[in-house]
Amino acid sequence: MKELTGRIVNIQKYSVHDGPGIRDLVFMKGCPLKCIWCSNPETQSPSFQLAYNSKRCIGVESCGYCVKECAQEVFTINGKNNIEMDRSKCINCLKCVNICCSKALHVFGTDMTVDEVFKKTQNQTDTWRSNGGVTISGGEPLLQADFVTALLKKYKTVGVHTAIETTGYAPWERLEQVARWCNLIFYDIKILNKQKHNNYTGVDNSVILQNIKKLTEKFPDIEIIVRTPVIPNINNQEKDIINIVKFLDGLDNLNDYELLPYHGYGSSKYLQLGMTYKLEGIGSLEKEPIYELNQRIRKMLNLRKKV
Ligand code: SF4
Ligand code: SF4
């Protein structure tokens, strides 16, 4: 029988965010949401994705192998020693990736077994011992629930602290299955208004709101932190946040609520993937007022101490 694999975009080591201590972050590929502010667009599609970083390309005069290799004629020379791509012709065979010596052409996504991911992070037992752990992020971990469950179990058996970051957009059974193996869950509630949520993420938020209620009721022993990314002109008005706070006020067993100020760090990856970044050029938000609002909200909510 074929061994279970998960499709991973990246494993980031020595992170001091996304959970206590020093952590390994495992980014899963594939997400059912398409948030227009997404800073990890390479995690959205569940498929392998060809990316082109023009800064690394050494030019067609010294190389040009991709133009010769691609039978689909995706690449053309633009007259300035650079290549241009017509992605509509690409069949995703990824042959060009193997011949690109400068790694200008590369692929997002690799399939790994549980043991392979575990081994890649295992050399960090010292950091795990210093109250760190592993956080499974994405993309959406619940899209690959069987793999993520197996991976979390593996960490649990050696006493490693486990966390996931989820949109909560999945059948309850899948969230329940994964939650059993978590010490900590970061759960996003981005926008409360249904229509607005649909407009900016591409999905309805009913399941997300139902799942957080069930999660806080059925798993009182898990640390649960709800987070809202605060995006200029989308949900940065105080009333947008207060709507979410009113909803959270009805939940028991919530450990914290975090507001995450917008940053545009992922915009260069949109270019590499041939995607359009719709928020190009919008300014960043002042962090201080958001942190102050967050502190006021924490006092309003019935948050419990760390379990
Ligand atoms: S194979 Fe790579 S380095 Fe060579 S021209 Fe194509 S993209 Fe540039
Ligand atoms: S992945 Fe295949 S079809 Fe697409 S550009 Fe590369 S060689 Fe051409």
PDB file of C-alpha atoms and ligand atoms in Angstrom:
ATOM      1  CA  MET A   1       0.000   0.000   0.000  1.00  0.00           C
ATOM      2  CA  LYS A   2       1.236   3.494  -0.861  1.00  0.00           C
ATOM      3  CA  GLU A   3       2.528   5.377   2.154  1.00  0.00           C
ATOM      4  CA  LEU A   4       0.493   8.402   3.236  1.00  0.00           C
ATOM      5  CA  THR A   5       2.015  11.675   2.035  1.00  0.00           C
ATOM      6  CA  GLY A   6       1.186  15.328   2.568  1.00  0.00           C
ATOM      7  CA  ARG A   7       1.777  18.164   0.129  1.00  0.00           C
ATOM      8  CA  ILE A   8       4.047  20.699   1.814  1.00  0.00           C
ATOM      9  CA  VAL A   9       5.117  24.148   0.653  1.00  0.00           C
ATOM     10  CA  ASN A  10       7.798  24.875   3.214  1.00  0.00           C
ATOM     11  CA  ILE A  11       9.225  23.919   6.590  1.00  0.00           C
ATOM     12  CA  GLN A  12      10.429  26.966   8.473  1.00  0.00           C
ATOM     13  CA  LYS A  13      12.743  26.437  11.399  1.00  0.00           C
ATOM     14  CA  TYR A  14      13.434  28.462  14.517  1.00  0.00           C
ATOM     15  CA  SER A  15      10.283  30.563  14.408  1.00  0.00           C
ATOM     16  CA  VAL A  16       9.405  32.537  17.521  1.00  0.00           C
ATOM     17  CA  HIS A  17       5.867  33.259  16.301  1.00  0.00           C
ATOM     18  CA  ASP A  18       2.803  31.064  16.043  1.00  0.00           C
ATOM     19  CA  GLY A  19       3.033  29.380  19.409  1.00  0.00           C
ATOM     20  CA  PRO A  20       5.190  29.255  22.527  1.00  0.00           C
ATOM     21  CA  GLY A  21       8.978  28.922  22.443  1.00  0.00           C
ATOM     22  CA  ILE A  22      11.093  28.243  19.364  1.00  0.00           C
ATOM     23  CA  ARG A  23       9.084  26.314  16.786  1.00  0.00           C
ATOM     24  CA  ASP A  24       9.135  24.552  13.457  1.00  0.00           C
ATOM     25  CA  LEU A  25       6.366  25.691  11.107  1.00  0.00           C
ATOM     26  CA  VAL A  26       5.085  23.245   8.496  1.00  0.00           C
ATOM     27  CA  PHE A  27       3.159  24.968   5.695  1.00  0.00           C
ATOM     28  CA  MET A  28       0.631  22.677   3.993  1.00  0.00           C
ATOM     29  CA  LYS A  29      -0.442  23.280   0.385  1.00  0.00           C
ATOM     30  CA  GLY A  30      -4.069  23.991  -0.510  1.00  0.00           C
ATOM     31  CA  CYS A  31      -6.680  26.270   0.995  1.00  0.00           C
ATOM     32  CA  PRO A  32     -10.457  26.545   0.397  1.00  0.00           C
ATOM     33  CA  LEU A  33     -10.330  30.317   0.990  1.00  0.00           C
ATOM     34  CA  LYS A  34      -8.870  32.892  -1.371  1.00  0.00           C
ATOM     35  CA  CYS A  35      -8.422  35.931   0.879  1.00  0.00           C
ATOM     36  CA  ILE A  36      -7.442  38.890  -1.251  1.00  0.00           C
ATOM     37  CA  TRP A  37      -4.797  39.951   1.305  1.00  0.00           C
ATOM     38  CA  CYS A  38      -3.220  36.448   1.507  1.00  0.00           C
ATOM     39  CA  SER A  39       0.521  36.694   2.200  1.00  0.00           C
ATOM     40  CA  ASN A  40       1.118  33.054   1.221  1.00  0.00           C
ATOM     41  CA  PRO A  41      -0.487  32.779  -2.245  1.00  0.00           C
ATOM     42  CA  GLU A  42       1.736  29.770  -3.012  1.00  0.00           C
ATOM     43  CA  THR A  43      -0.249  27.778  -0.437  1.00  0.00           C
ATOM     44  CA  GLN A  44      -3.676  28.406  -1.996  1.00  0.00           C
ATOM     45  CA  SER A  45      -3.698  25.851  -4.816  1.00  0.00           C
ATOM     46  CA  PRO A  46      -3.445  22.172  -3.798  1.00  0.00           C
ATOM     47  CA  SER A  47      -1.478  21.469  -7.025  1.00  0.00           C
ATOM     48  CA  PHE A  48       2.235  21.829  -7.689  1.00  0.00           C
ATOM     49  CA  GLN A  49       2.833  25.323  -9.065  1.00  0.00           C
ATOM     50  CA  LEU A  50       5.483  26.618 -11.444  1.00  0.00           C
ATOM     51  CA  ALA A  51       7.010  29.914 -10.306  1.00  0.00           C
ATOM     52  CA  TYR A  52       9.431  32.239 -12.089  1.00  0.00           C
ATOM     53  CA  ASN A  53      11.752  34.600 -10.246  1.00  0.00           C
ATOM     54  CA  SER A  54      13.049  37.020 -12.913  1.00  0.00           C
ATOM     55  CA  LYS A  55      15.779  38.330 -10.584  1.00  0.00           C
ATOM     56  CA  ARG A  56      17.497  34.945 -10.667  1.00  0.00           C
ATOM     57  CA  CYS A  57      17.268  34.407 -14.425  1.00  0.00           C
ATOM     58  CA  ILE A  58      20.703  34.720 -16.089  1.00  0.00           C
ATOM     59  CA  GLY A  59      19.125  35.624 -19.428  1.00  0.00           C
ATOM     60  CA  VAL A  60      18.452  33.870 -22.700  1.00  0.00           C
ATOM     61  CA  GLU A  61      21.791  34.841 -24.294  1.00  0.00           C
ATOM     62  CA  SER A  62      23.782  32.849 -21.743  1.00  0.00           C
ATOM     63  CA  CYS A  63      21.137  30.190 -21.149  1.00  0.00           C
ATOM     64  CA  GLY A  64      17.647  30.060 -22.667  1.00  0.00           C
ATOM     65  CA  TYR A  65      17.290  26.330 -21.954  1.00  0.00           C
ATOM     66  CA  CYS A  66      13.674  26.763 -20.846  1.00  0.00           C
ATOM     67  CA  VAL A  67      12.731  28.155 -24.288  1.00  0.00           C
ATOM     68  CA  LYS A  68      14.249  25.070 -25.967  1.00  0.00           C
ATOM     69  CA  GLU A  69      12.937  22.534 -23.441  1.00  0.00           C
ATOM     70  CA  CYS A  70       9.284  23.533 -23.300  1.00  0.00           C
ATOM     71  CA  ALA A  71       7.350  21.743 -26.047  1.00  0.00           C
ATOM     72  CA  GLN A  72       4.268  23.820 -25.224  1.00  0.00           C
ATOM     73  CA  GLU A  73       6.031  27.055 -26.254  1.00  0.00           C
ATOM     74  CA  VAL A  74       5.191  28.735 -22.969  1.00  0.00           C
ATOM     75  CA  PHE A  75       8.385  30.820 -23.087  1.00  0.00           C
ATOM     76  CA  THR A  76       9.199  33.581 -25.548  1.00  0.00           C
ATOM     77  CA  ILE A  77      12.147  35.968 -25.661  1.00  0.00           C
ATOM     78  CA  ASN A  78      11.097  39.546 -25.065  1.00  0.00           C
ATOM     79  CA  GLY A  79      13.987  41.233 -26.870  1.00  0.00           C
ATOM     80  CA  LYS A  80      15.704  42.367 -23.685  1.00  0.00           C
ATOM     81  CA  ASN A  81      17.494  39.088 -22.972  1.00  0.00           C
ATOM     82  CA  ASN A  82      14.566  38.105 -20.719  1.00  0.00           C
ATOM     83  CA  ILE A  83      11.851  35.519 -21.051  1.00  0.00           C
ATOM     84  CA  GLU A  84       8.104  35.999 -20.991  1.00  0.00           C
ATOM     85  CA  MET A  85       5.585  33.296 -20.176  1.00  0.00           C
ATOM     86  CA  ASP A  86       2.159  32.435 -21.515  1.00  0.00           C
ATOM     87  CA  ARG A  87       0.926  30.375 -18.586  1.00  0.00           C
ATOM     88  CA  SER A  88      -2.309  29.461 -20.364  1.00  0.00           C
ATOM     89  CA  LYS A  89      -0.250  27.011 -22.501  1.00  0.00           C
ATOM     90  CA  CYS A  90       1.509  25.357 -19.539  1.00  0.00           C
ATOM     91  CA  ILE A  91       0.583  21.721 -18.798  1.00  0.00           C
ATOM     92  CA  ASN A  92       2.516  21.714 -15.496  1.00  0.00           C
ATOM     93  CA  CYS A  93       4.952  18.980 -16.585  1.00  0.00           C
ATOM     94  CA  LEU A  94       7.692  20.853 -14.648  1.00  0.00           C
ATOM     95  CA  LYS A  95      10.438  19.771 -17.087  1.00  0.00           C
ATOM     96  CA  CYS A  96      11.701  23.355 -17.292  1.00  0.00           C
ATOM     97  CA  VAL A  97      12.312  23.403 -13.527  1.00  0.00           C
ATOM     98  CA  ASN A  98      14.853  20.590 -13.805  1.00  0.00           C
ATOM     99  CA  ILE A  99      16.923  22.304 -16.516  1.00  0.00           C
ATOM    100  CA  CYS A 100      16.926  25.810 -15.008  1.00  0.00           C
ATOM    101  CA  CYS A 101      20.449  26.068 -13.565  1.00  0.00           C
ATOM    102  CA  SER A 102      19.826  29.344 -11.712  1.00  0.00           C
ATOM    103  CA  LYS A 103      16.604  28.128 -10.022  1.00  0.00           C
ATOM    104  CA  ALA A 104      14.768  31.091 -11.555  1.00  0.00           C
ATOM    105  CA  LEU A 105      12.131  28.510 -12.422  1.00  0.00           C
ATOM    106  CA  HIS A 106      11.081  26.599  -9.369  1.00  0.00           C
ATOM    107  CA  VAL A 107       8.095  24.721  -8.058  1.00  0.00           C
ATOM    108  CA  PHE A 108       5.969  25.335  -4.997  1.00  0.00           C
ATOM    109  CA  GLY A 109       4.957  22.059  -3.366  1.00  0.00           C
ATOM    110  CA  THR A 110       6.609  18.762  -2.492  1.00  0.00           C
ATOM    111  CA  ASP A 111       5.087  15.490  -1.313  1.00  0.00           C
ATOM    112  CA  MET A 112       6.531  14.120   1.923  1.00  0.00           C
ATOM    113  CA  THR A 113       5.744  11.246   4.263  1.00  0.00           C
ATOM    114  CA  VAL A 114       5.152  11.752   7.976  1.00  0.00           C
ATOM    115  CA  ASP A 115       8.605  10.328   8.731  1.00  0.00           C
ATOM    116  CA  GLU A 116      10.278  12.659   6.237  1.00  0.00           C
ATOM    117  CA  VAL A 117       8.698  15.753   7.798  1.00  0.00           C
ATOM    118  CA  PHE A 118       9.476  14.454  11.261  1.00  0.00           C
ATOM    119  CA  LYS A 119      13.138  13.810  10.390  1.00  0.00           C
ATOM    120  CA  LYS A 120      13.490  17.279   8.905  1.00  0.00           C
ATOM    121  CA  THR A 121      12.416  18.790  12.195  1.00  0.00           C
ATOM    122  CA  GLN A 122      13.860  16.180  14.532  1.00  0.00           C
ATOM    123  CA  ASN A 123      17.257  17.846  14.853  1.00  0.00           C
ATOM    124  CA  GLN A 124      15.536  20.510  16.881  1.00  0.00           C
ATOM    125  CA  THR A 125      14.893  18.414  19.935  1.00  0.00           C
ATOM    126  CA  ASP A 126      16.821  20.989  21.973  1.00  0.00           C
ATOM    127  CA  THR A 127      14.458  23.768  20.971  1.00  0.00           C
ATOM    128  CA  TRP A 128      11.470  21.507  21.551  1.00  0.00           C
ATOM    129  CA  ARG A 129      12.798  20.883  25.017  1.00  0.00           C
ATOM    130  CA  SER A 130      12.996  24.637  25.612  1.00  0.00           C
ATOM    131  CA  ASN A 131       9.183  24.768  25.570  1.00  0.00           C
ATOM    132  CA  GLY A 132       8.979  25.120  21.795  1.00  0.00           C
ATOM    133  CA  GLY A 133       7.174  22.790  19.431  1.00  0.00           C
ATOM    134  CA  VAL A 134       5.668  22.388  15.997  1.00  0.00           C
ATOM    135  CA  THR A 135       2.919  24.421  14.327  1.00  0.00           C
ATOM    136  CA  ILE A 136       1.123  23.101  11.248  1.00  0.00           C
ATOM    137  CA  SER A 137       0.025  26.002   9.086  1.00  0.00           C
ATOM    138  CA  GLY A 138      -0.901  26.590   5.468  1.00  0.00           C
ATOM    139  CA  GLY A 139      -2.824  26.872   3.415  1.00  0.00           C
ATOM    140  CA  GLU A 140      -5.389  24.981   5.410  1.00  0.00           C
ATOM    141  CA  PRO A 141      -4.161  21.959   7.428  1.00  0.00           C
ATOM    142  CA  LEU A 142      -7.703  20.524   7.594  1.00  0.00           C
ATOM    143  CA  LEU A 143      -7.663  20.028   3.814  1.00  0.00           C
ATOM    144  CA  GLN A 144      -5.122  17.222   4.439  1.00  0.00           C
ATOM    145  CA  ALA A 145      -6.626  16.090   7.729  1.00  0.00           C
ATOM    146  CA  ASP A 146      -5.450  12.449   7.631  1.00  0.00           C
ATOM    147  CA  PHE A 147      -1.834  13.396   6.999  1.00  0.00           C
ATOM    148  CA  VAL A 148      -1.885  16.211   9.567  1.00  0.00           C
ATOM    149  CA  THR A 149      -3.447  13.888  12.164  1.00  0.00           C
ATOM    150  CA  ALA A 150      -0.722  11.290  11.586  1.00  0.00           C
ATOM    151  CA  LEU A 151       1.980  13.959  11.820  1.00  0.00           C
ATOM    152  CA  LEU A 152       0.598  15.484  15.018  1.00  0.00           C
ATOM    153  CA  LYS A 153       0.315  12.004  16.577  1.00  0.00           C
ATOM    154  CA  LYS A 154       3.974  11.388  15.806  1.00  0.00           C
ATOM    155  CA  TYR A 155       5.014  14.578  17.613  1.00  0.00           C
ATOM    156  CA  LYS A 156       2.702  13.845  20.518  1.00  0.00           C
ATOM    157  CA  THR A 157       4.244  10.417  21.068  1.00  0.00           C
ATOM    158  CA  VAL A 158       7.593  12.106  21.788  1.00  0.00           C
ATOM    159  CA  GLY A 159       6.045  14.824  23.937  1.00  0.00           C
ATOM    160  CA  VAL A 160       6.380  17.739  21.505  1.00  0.00           C
ATOM    161  CA  HIS A 161       3.968  20.679  21.915  1.00  0.00           C
ATOM    162  CA  THR A 162       1.620  20.782  18.891  1.00  0.00           C
ATOM    163  CA  ALA A 163      -0.349  23.622  17.321  1.00  0.00           C
ATOM    164  CA  ILE A 164      -2.291  24.267  14.121  1.00  0.00           C
ATOM    165  CA  GLU A 165      -3.374  27.448  12.375  1.00  0.00           C
ATOM    166  CA  THR A 166      -6.769  27.016  10.746  1.00  0.00           C
ATOM    167  CA  THR A 167      -9.452  28.951   8.916  1.00  0.00           C
ATOM    168  CA  GLY A 168     -11.990  26.577  10.476  1.00  0.00           C
ATOM    169  CA  TYR A 169     -13.558  26.103   7.048  1.00  0.00           C
ATOM    170  CA  ALA A 170     -14.010  22.315   7.002  1.00  0.00           C
ATOM    171  CA  PRO A 171     -16.567  19.681   8.021  1.00  0.00           C
ATOM    172  CA  TRP A 172     -16.698  19.491  11.848  1.00  0.00           C
ATOM    173  CA  GLU A 173     -15.578  15.836  11.819  1.00  0.00           C
ATOM    174  CA  ARG A 174     -12.292  16.838  10.202  1.00  0.00           C
ATOM    175  CA  LEU A 175     -11.606  19.584  12.721  1.00  0.00           C
ATOM    176  CA  GLU A 176     -12.541  17.251  15.585  1.00  0.00           C
ATOM    177  CA  GLN A 177     -10.185  14.548  14.273  1.00  0.00           C
ATOM    178  CA  VAL A 178      -7.212  16.939  14.100  1.00  0.00           C
ATOM    179  CA  ALA A 179      -8.014  18.867  17.296  1.00  0.00           C
ATOM    180  CA  ARG A 180      -7.598  15.705  19.419  1.00  0.00           C
ATOM    181  CA  TRP A 181      -3.844  15.908  18.770  1.00  0.00           C
ATOM    182  CA  CYS A 182      -3.360  19.633  19.393  1.00  0.00           C
ATOM    183  CA  ASN A 183      -2.228  21.528  22.468  1.00  0.00           C
ATOM    184  CA  LEU A 184      -3.042  24.852  20.845  1.00  0.00           C
ATOM    185  CA  ILE A 185      -5.293  25.998  17.998  1.00  0.00           C
ATOM    186  CA  PHE A 186      -5.028  29.379  16.277  1.00  0.00           C
ATOM    187  CA  TYR A 187      -8.435  29.973  14.709  1.00  0.00           C
ATOM    188  CA  ASP A 188      -9.112  32.787  12.221  1.00  0.00           C
ATOM    189  CA  ILE A 189     -12.316  34.798  12.231  1.00  0.00           C
ATOM    190  CA  LYS A 190     -11.694  37.377   9.553  1.00  0.00           C
ATOM    191  CA  ILE A 191     -15.045  39.125   9.028  1.00  0.00           C
ATOM    192  CA  LEU A 192     -18.408  38.534  10.722  1.00  0.00           C
ATOM    193  CA  ASN A 193     -20.689  39.898   8.008  1.00  0.00           C
ATOM    194  CA  LYS A 194     -21.530  36.955   5.718  1.00  0.00           C
ATOM    195  CA  GLN A 195     -21.706  38.860   2.440  1.00  0.00           C
ATOM    196  CA  LYS A 196     -18.504  40.751   3.130  1.00  0.00           C
ATOM    197  CA  HIS A 197     -16.738  37.543   4.167  1.00  0.00           C
ATOM    198  CA  ASN A 198     -17.824  35.955   0.915  1.00  0.00           C
ATOM    199  CA  ASN A 199     -16.658  38.943  -1.126  1.00  0.00           C
ATOM    200  CA  TYR A 200     -13.142  39.016   0.321  1.00  0.00           C
ATOM    201  CA  THR A 201     -12.399  35.336   1.025  1.00  0.00           C
ATOM    202  CA  GLY A 202     -14.568  33.567  -1.550  1.00  0.00           C
ATOM    203  CA  VAL A 203     -16.539  31.495   1.000  1.00  0.00           C
ATOM    204  CA  ASP A 204     -19.465  31.789   3.409  1.00  0.00           C
ATOM    205  CA  ASN A 205     -18.491  31.987   7.090  1.00  0.00           C
ATOM    206  CA  SER A 206     -21.385  29.933   8.588  1.00  0.00           C
ATOM    207  CA  VAL A 207     -19.309  26.750   8.983  1.00  0.00           C
ATOM    208  CA  ILE A 208     -16.420  28.713  10.487  1.00  0.00           C
ATOM    209  CA  LEU A 209     -18.667  30.266  13.154  1.00  0.00           C
ATOM    210  CA  GLN A 210     -20.409  26.954  13.920  1.00  0.00           C
ATOM    211  CA  ASN A 211     -17.088  25.133  14.237  1.00  0.00           C
ATOM    212  CA  ILE A 212     -15.522  27.579  16.707  1.00  0.00           C
ATOM    213  CA  LYS A 213     -18.593  27.209  18.957  1.00  0.00           C
ATOM    214  CA  LYS A 214     -18.300  23.416  18.910  1.00  0.00           C
ATOM    215  CA  LEU A 215     -14.541  23.547  19.363  1.00  0.00           C
ATOM    216  CA  THR A 216     -14.692  25.700  22.495  1.00  0.00           C
ATOM    217  CA  GLU A 217     -17.484  23.531  23.942  1.00  0.00           C
ATOM    218  CA  LYS A 218     -16.028  20.106  23.190  1.00  0.00           C
ATOM    219  CA  PHE A 219     -12.333  20.725  23.795  1.00  0.00           C
ATOM    220  CA  PRO A 220     -11.995  22.670  27.057  1.00  0.00           C
ATOM    221  CA  ASP A 221      -8.463  21.285  27.506  1.00  0.00           C
ATOM    222  CA  ILE A 222      -7.084  22.815  24.318  1.00  0.00           C
ATOM    223  CA  GLU A 223      -5.688  26.340  24.302  1.00  0.00           C
ATOM    224  CA  ILE A 224      -7.707  28.278  21.711  1.00  0.00           C
ATOM    225  CA  ILE A 225      -6.646  31.655  20.328  1.00  0.00           C
ATOM    226  CA  VAL A 226      -8.897  33.451  17.834  1.00  0.00           C
ATOM    227  CA  ARG A 227      -7.161  35.826  15.434  1.00  0.00           C
ATOM    228  CA  THR A 228      -8.327  38.527  13.022  1.00  0.00           C
ATOM    229  CA  PRO A 229      -6.028  39.956  10.351  1.00  0.00           C
ATOM    230  CA  VAL A 230      -6.817  43.683  10.202  1.00  0.00           C
ATOM    231  CA  ILE A 231      -6.848  44.866   6.582  1.00  0.00           C
ATOM    232  CA  PRO A 232      -7.062  48.531   5.469  1.00  0.00           C
ATOM    233  CA  ASN A 233     -10.432  49.481   3.926  1.00  0.00           C
ATOM    234  CA  ILE A 234     -11.783  45.961   4.476  1.00  0.00           C
ATOM    235  CA  ASN A 235     -12.190  45.261   8.194  1.00  0.00           C
ATOM    236  CA  ASN A 236     -10.167  47.947   9.980  1.00  0.00           C
ATOM    237  CA  GLN A 237     -13.143  49.964  11.221  1.00  0.00           C
ATOM    238  CA  GLU A 238     -13.773  49.563  14.936  1.00  0.00           C
ATOM    239  CA  LYS A 239     -17.330  48.390  14.200  1.00  0.00           C
ATOM    240  CA  ASP A 240     -15.969  45.489  12.099  1.00  0.00           C
ATOM    241  CA  ILE A 241     -13.904  44.286  15.036  1.00  0.00           C
ATOM    242  CA  ILE A 242     -16.634  44.920  17.622  1.00  0.00           C
ATOM    243  CA  ASN A 243     -19.016  42.686  15.615  1.00  0.00           C
ATOM    244  CA  ILE A 244     -16.522  39.852  15.998  1.00  0.00           C
ATOM    245  CA  VAL A 245     -16.001  40.628  19.681  1.00  0.00           C
ATOM    246  CA  LYS A 246     -19.766  40.425  20.330  1.00  0.00           C
ATOM    247  CA  PHE A 247     -19.784  36.992  18.737  1.00  0.00           C
ATOM    248  CA  LEU A 248     -16.753  35.848  20.753  1.00  0.00           C
ATOM    249  CA  ASP A 249     -18.331  37.109  23.959  1.00  0.00           C
ATOM    250  CA  GLY A 250     -20.796  34.204  23.737  1.00  0.00           C
ATOM    251  CA  LEU A 251     -18.006  31.593  23.747  1.00  0.00           C
ATOM    252  CA  ASP A 252     -16.544  29.806  26.742  1.00  0.00           C
ATOM    253  CA  ASN A 253     -12.985  28.516  26.991  1.00  0.00           C
ATOM    254  CA  LEU A 254     -11.302  31.118  24.818  1.00  0.00           C
ATOM    255  CA  ASN A 255      -7.687  31.822  25.771  1.00  0.00           C
ATOM    256  CA  ASP A 256      -6.971  34.933  23.754  1.00  0.00           C
ATOM    257  CA  TYR A 257      -8.050  37.158  20.893  1.00  0.00           C
ATOM    258  CA  GLU A 258      -5.322  38.633  18.685  1.00  0.00           C
ATOM    259  CA  LEU A 259      -5.547  41.386  16.081  1.00  0.00           C
ATOM    260  CA  LEU A 260      -2.889  41.028  13.388  1.00  0.00           C
ATOM    261  CA  PRO A 261      -2.097  44.295  11.552  1.00  0.00           C
ATOM    262  CA  TYR A 262      -1.874  43.968   7.751  1.00  0.00           C
ATOM    263  CA  HIS A 263       1.499  43.617   6.039  1.00  0.00           C
ATOM    264  CA  GLY A 264       2.086  43.197   2.320  1.00  0.00           C
ATOM    265  CA  TYR A 265       5.054  40.810   2.573  1.00  0.00           C
ATOM    266  CA  GLY A 266       3.736  38.237   0.112  1.00  0.00           C
ATOM    267  CA  SER A 267       3.290  40.531  -2.894  1.00  0.00           C
ATOM    268  CA  SER A 268       6.467  39.395  -4.740  1.00  0.00           C
ATOM    269  CA  LYS A 269       5.231  35.794  -4.682  1.00  0.00           C
ATOM    270  CA  TYR A 270       2.093  36.808  -6.618  1.00  0.00           C
ATOM    271  CA  LEU A 271       4.383  38.060  -9.386  1.00  0.00           C
ATOM    272  CA  GLN A 272       6.359  34.801  -9.426  1.00  0.00           C
ATOM    273  CA  LEU A 273       3.140  32.802  -9.760  1.00  0.00           C
ATOM    274  CA  GLY A 274       1.655  35.026 -12.455  1.00  0.00           C
ATOM    275  CA  MET A 275      -1.146  36.041 -10.069  1.00  0.00           C
ATOM    276  CA  THR A 276      -2.517  39.542  -9.480  1.00  0.00           C
ATOM    277  CA  TYR A 277      -2.090  41.058  -6.025  1.00  0.00           C
ATOM    278  CA  LYS A 278      -5.234  43.124  -5.646  1.00  0.00           C
ATOM    279  CA  LEU A 279      -3.941  45.103  -2.655  1.00  0.00           C
ATOM    280  CA  GLU A 280      -0.767  46.332  -4.388  1.00  0.00           C
ATOM    281  CA  GLY A 281       0.188  49.774  -3.107  1.00  0.00           C
ATOM    282  CA  ILE A 282      -2.188  50.006  -0.162  1.00  0.00           C
ATOM    283  CA  GLY A 283      -0.391  51.420   2.821  1.00  0.00           C
ATOM    284  CA  SER A 284       0.339  49.461   5.955  1.00  0.00           C
ATOM    285  CA  LEU A 285      -1.613  50.174   9.146  1.00  0.00           C
ATOM    286  CA  GLU A 286      -0.204  51.903  12.193  1.00  0.00           C
ATOM    287  CA  LYS A 287       0.400  49.112  14.662  1.00  0.00           C
ATOM    288  CA  GLU A 288       0.060  51.031  17.921  1.00  0.00           C
ATOM    289  CA  PRO A 289      -3.711  51.847  17.688  1.00  0.00           C
ATOM    290  CA  ILE A 290      -4.399  48.213  16.789  1.00  0.00           C
ATOM    291  CA  TYR A 291      -2.435  46.928  19.779  1.00  0.00           C
ATOM    292  CA  GLU A 292      -4.278  49.393  22.031  1.00  0.00           C
ATOM    293  CA  LEU A 293      -7.651  48.267  20.664  1.00  0.00           C
ATOM    294  CA  ASN A 294      -6.571  44.668  21.198  1.00  0.00           C
ATOM    295  CA  GLN A 295      -5.748  45.379  24.842  1.00  0.00           C
ATOM    296  CA  ARG A 296      -9.158  47.026  25.405  1.00  0.00           C
ATOM    297  CA  ILE A 297     -10.907  44.047  23.820  1.00  0.00           C
ATOM    298  CA  ARG A 298      -8.994  41.580  25.970  1.00  0.00           C
ATOM    299  CA  LYS A 299     -10.410  43.299  29.045  1.00  0.00           C
ATOM    300  CA  MET A 300     -13.959  43.104  27.622  1.00  0.00           C
ATOM    301  CA  LEU A 301     -13.795  39.393  26.816  1.00  0.00           C
ATOM    302  CA  ASN A 302     -14.092  36.601  29.322  1.00  0.00           C
ATOM    303  CA  LEU A 303     -10.670  35.137  28.503  1.00  0.00           C
ATOM    304  CA  ARG A 304      -9.299  32.324  30.586  1.00  0.00           C
ATOM    305  CA  LYS A 305      -5.760  31.679  31.650  1.00  0.00           C
ATOM    306  CA  LYS A 306      -3.596  29.253  29.704  1.00  0.00           C
ATOM    307  CA  VAL A 307      -4.837  25.689  30.245  1.00  0.00           C
TER     308      VAL A 307
HETATM  309  S1  SF4 B   1      16.416  28.187 -17.939  1.00  0.00           S
HETATM  310 FE1  SF4 B   1      16.214  29.503 -16.124  1.00  0.00          FE
HETATM  311  S2  SF4 B   1      18.027  30.826 -16.123  1.00  0.00           S
HETATM  312 FE2  SF4 B   1      17.849  29.914 -18.163  1.00  0.00          FE
HETATM  313  S3  SF4 B   1      16.744  31.484 -19.330  1.00  0.00           S
HETATM  314 FE3  SF4 B   1      15.232  30.003 -18.565  1.00  0.00          FE
HETATM  315  S4  SF4 B   1      14.547  30.903 -16.607  1.00  0.00           S
HETATM  316 FE4  SF4 B   1      16.422  31.974 -17.172  1.00  0.00          FE
HETATM  317  S1  SF4 B   2       5.971  23.159 -16.731  1.00  0.00           S
HETATM  318 FE1  SF4 B   2       6.190  22.087 -18.695  1.00  0.00          FE
HETATM  319  S2  SF4 B   2       4.649  23.058 -20.005  1.00  0.00           S
HETATM  320 FE2  SF4 B   2       4.904  24.388 -18.232  1.00  0.00          FE
HETATM  321  S3  SF4 B   2       6.437  25.876 -18.837  1.00  0.00           S
HETATM  322 FE3  SF4 B   2       7.563  24.223 -17.850  1.00  0.00          FE
HETATM  323  S4  SF4 B   2       8.166  22.819 -19.509  1.00  0.00           S
HETATM  324 FE4  SF4 B   2       6.564  24.187 -20.302  1.00  0.00          FE
END
